């Protein structure tokens, strides 16, 4: 994809359904009794991998564009897969599905693409093993492919060293099949879609926050049945983030992004943009199935550098590549800290972000847990996405304010979370 600088992005945008909620709607729908009807399902490669896996586990799933119907078979209705479960590029599929599979009375194997098979899985193997699960890394390197065989699970309390919704959700899902209560404490609250949605499906689940620290604990008890739901997936704030950034940094722009999920565990980017001096207004705020939703109006603003650290990090972890792009054209210096988790995403995003920003002439220094960026002018470059969807989209935004042409290599990787990204873009020109 070749892009160049522009001005005056104007109009309305509808971003596709939230990736995290789309995954969970298929997973929870499959182990619920009765049908789950999902509207505005994200037809991205990651969520399609989840559908593929549950079909391999014997679940009948009908796809009709962005409307998906899952014919759930109950908590014990999955059947032994006849094939290896192909999780593609999706960390969420791998980690959440492993939690469900740990509680089944059949064997399974999961494997993904090269990037997925190099991401850390010890973070789920350790707590699941403590629960009595039989789960191992086939190559003994702490990564997928994973092998899971039947066992009987018991509840544990797990103190997670990382604020990771995938780890938390994996343990809670295994907890549905365990004897007694299962609880997970994380250092600060990560996205809580699992807790909100499982409650809607009828699970016995609760959460609480420590009064004297940022720690947060979720608890689940096994239940007899989950019940199919009708779900309308809100627009994905992680996809909206690219249009928020574009609206703020492209001169003479005004963009209205409609129906975006603004769950506080996901919307750190809104606080960061405001702190950087961004003109952002939330309109039409409402709550649906426990999830906050709003329309987001952004207008071109002169941004300035800030420090981003601490417990806000998990609420914007996937948006850091595009936040870094905003920082690269802001006045002054932005420091991003406490974000070592970036290293274990689809790529090492400390490296992919800083390498590509450097290629565009930015003054940026990687650090062990983030980066330091001094804003200035960007110039066009060839962007090496290393097949990371968020790098492709973040640097497509950078291209719009860079002098000269920018080439996004392997831009097709946006299909992972936002197949229509470039079409939406054209609609604003
Ligand atoms: C996700 C959790 C986050 C996020 C990922 C989706 C989820 O990962 O980066 O894109 O749906 O639970 P971690 O749990 O590894 O932080």
PDB file of C-alpha atoms and ligand atoms in Angstrom, residues 18-21 23-24 46 91-92 95-96 119 123 162-169 190-191 193-194 238 266 314 317-318 341 344-346 349 389-390, ligand 1:
ATOM      1  CA  UNK A  18     -14.809  -5.400  18.898  1.00  0.00           C
ATOM      2  CA  UNK A  19     -12.300  -8.222  18.451  1.00  0.00           C
ATOM      3  CA  UNK A  20     -12.197  -9.299  22.108  1.00  0.00           C
ATOM      4  CA  UNK A  21     -15.999  -9.388  22.401  1.00  0.00           C
ATOM      5  CA  UNK A  23     -14.040 -13.972  20.139  1.00  0.00           C
ATOM      6  CA  UNK A  24     -15.822 -14.371  23.451  1.00  0.00           C
ATOM      7  CA  UNK A  46      -8.455 -13.790  14.253  1.00  0.00           C
ATOM      8  CA  UNK A  91      -3.327 -15.107  20.976  1.00  0.00           C
ATOM      9  CA  UNK A  92      -6.840 -14.646  22.354  1.00  0.00           C
ATOM     10  CA  UNK A  95      -5.167 -18.717  25.515  1.00  0.00           C
ATOM     11  CA  UNK A  96      -8.933 -18.634  26.136  1.00  0.00           C
ATOM     12  CA  UNK A 119       4.501 -16.131  21.849  1.00  0.00           C
ATOM     13  CA  UNK A 123       1.814 -17.783  31.445  1.00  0.00           C
ATOM     14  CA  UNK A 162       0.968  -9.641  34.509  1.00  0.00           C
ATOM     15  CA  UNK A 163      -2.212  -7.654  33.920  1.00  0.00           C
ATOM     16  CA  UNK A 164      -3.361  -9.837  31.032  1.00  0.00           C
ATOM     17  CA  UNK A 165      -6.996 -10.422  30.117  1.00  0.00           C
ATOM     18  CA  UNK A 166      -6.000 -13.493  28.141  1.00  0.00           C
ATOM     19  CA  UNK A 167      -4.353 -15.106  31.184  1.00  0.00           C
ATOM     20  CA  UNK A 168      -7.205 -14.064  33.488  1.00  0.00           C
ATOM     21  CA  UNK A 169      -9.864 -15.311  31.064  1.00  0.00           C
ATOM     22  CA  UNK A 190      -7.071  -5.673  32.388  1.00  0.00           C
ATOM     23  CA  UNK A 191     -10.027  -5.669  29.979  1.00  0.00           C
ATOM     24  CA  UNK A 193     -15.178  -8.419  28.877  1.00  0.00           C
ATOM     25  CA  UNK A 194     -15.002 -12.024  30.119  1.00  0.00           C
ATOM     26  CA  UNK A 238      -8.718  -0.457  19.079  1.00  0.00           C
ATOM     27  CA  UNK A 266     -10.193  -0.337  27.103  1.00  0.00           C
ATOM     28  CA  UNK A 314      -3.270  -2.328  30.181  1.00  0.00           C
ATOM     29  CA  UNK A 317      -1.797  -1.670  25.306  1.00  0.00           C
ATOM     30  CA  UNK A 318      -2.940  -2.387  21.723  1.00  0.00           C
ATOM     31  CA  UNK A 341       4.136  -6.533  27.457  1.00  0.00           C
ATOM     32  CA  UNK A 344       5.200 -10.326  23.400  1.00  0.00           C
ATOM     33  CA  UNK A 345       2.474  -9.108  21.063  1.00  0.00           C
ATOM     34  CA  UNK A 346       2.163 -10.162  17.378  1.00  0.00           C
ATOM     35  CA  UNK A 349       6.192  -3.787  19.301  1.00  0.00           C
ATOM     36  CA  UNK A 389      -1.776  -5.629  11.722  1.00  0.00           C
ATOM     37  CA  UNK A 390      -1.450  -2.851  14.290  1.00  0.00           C
TER      38      UNK A 390
HETATM   39  C1  LIG B   1      -6.963  -9.437  24.551  1.00  0.00           C
HETATM   40  C2  LIG B   1      -6.107  -9.112  25.567  1.00  0.00           C
HETATM   41  C3  LIG B   1      -4.857  -8.366  25.368  1.00  0.00           C
HETATM   42  C4  LIG B   1      -4.811  -7.682  24.008  1.00  0.00           C
HETATM   43  C5  LIG B   1      -5.267  -8.603  22.908  1.00  0.00           C
HETATM   44  C6  LIG B   1      -6.697  -9.050  23.156  1.00  0.00           C
HETATM   45  C7  LIG B   1      -8.198 -10.186  24.884  1.00  0.00           C
HETATM   46  O1  LIG B   1      -3.773  -9.265  25.459  1.00  0.00           O
HETATM   47  O2  LIG B   1      -3.515  -7.221  23.737  1.00  0.00           O
HETATM   48  O3  LIG B   1      -5.211  -7.936  21.659  1.00  0.00           O
HETATM   49  O4  LIG B   1      -9.114 -10.240  24.035  1.00  0.00           O
HETATM   50  O5  LIG B   1      -8.296 -10.698  26.006  1.00  0.00           O
HETATM   51  P1  LIG B   1      -3.090  -9.666  26.852  1.00  0.00           P
HETATM   52  O6  LIG B   1      -4.073 -10.381  27.674  1.00  0.00           O
HETATM   53  O7  LIG B   1      -1.934 -10.552  26.466  1.00  0.00           O
HETATM   54  O8  LIG B   1      -2.646  -8.381  27.469  1.00  0.00           O
END
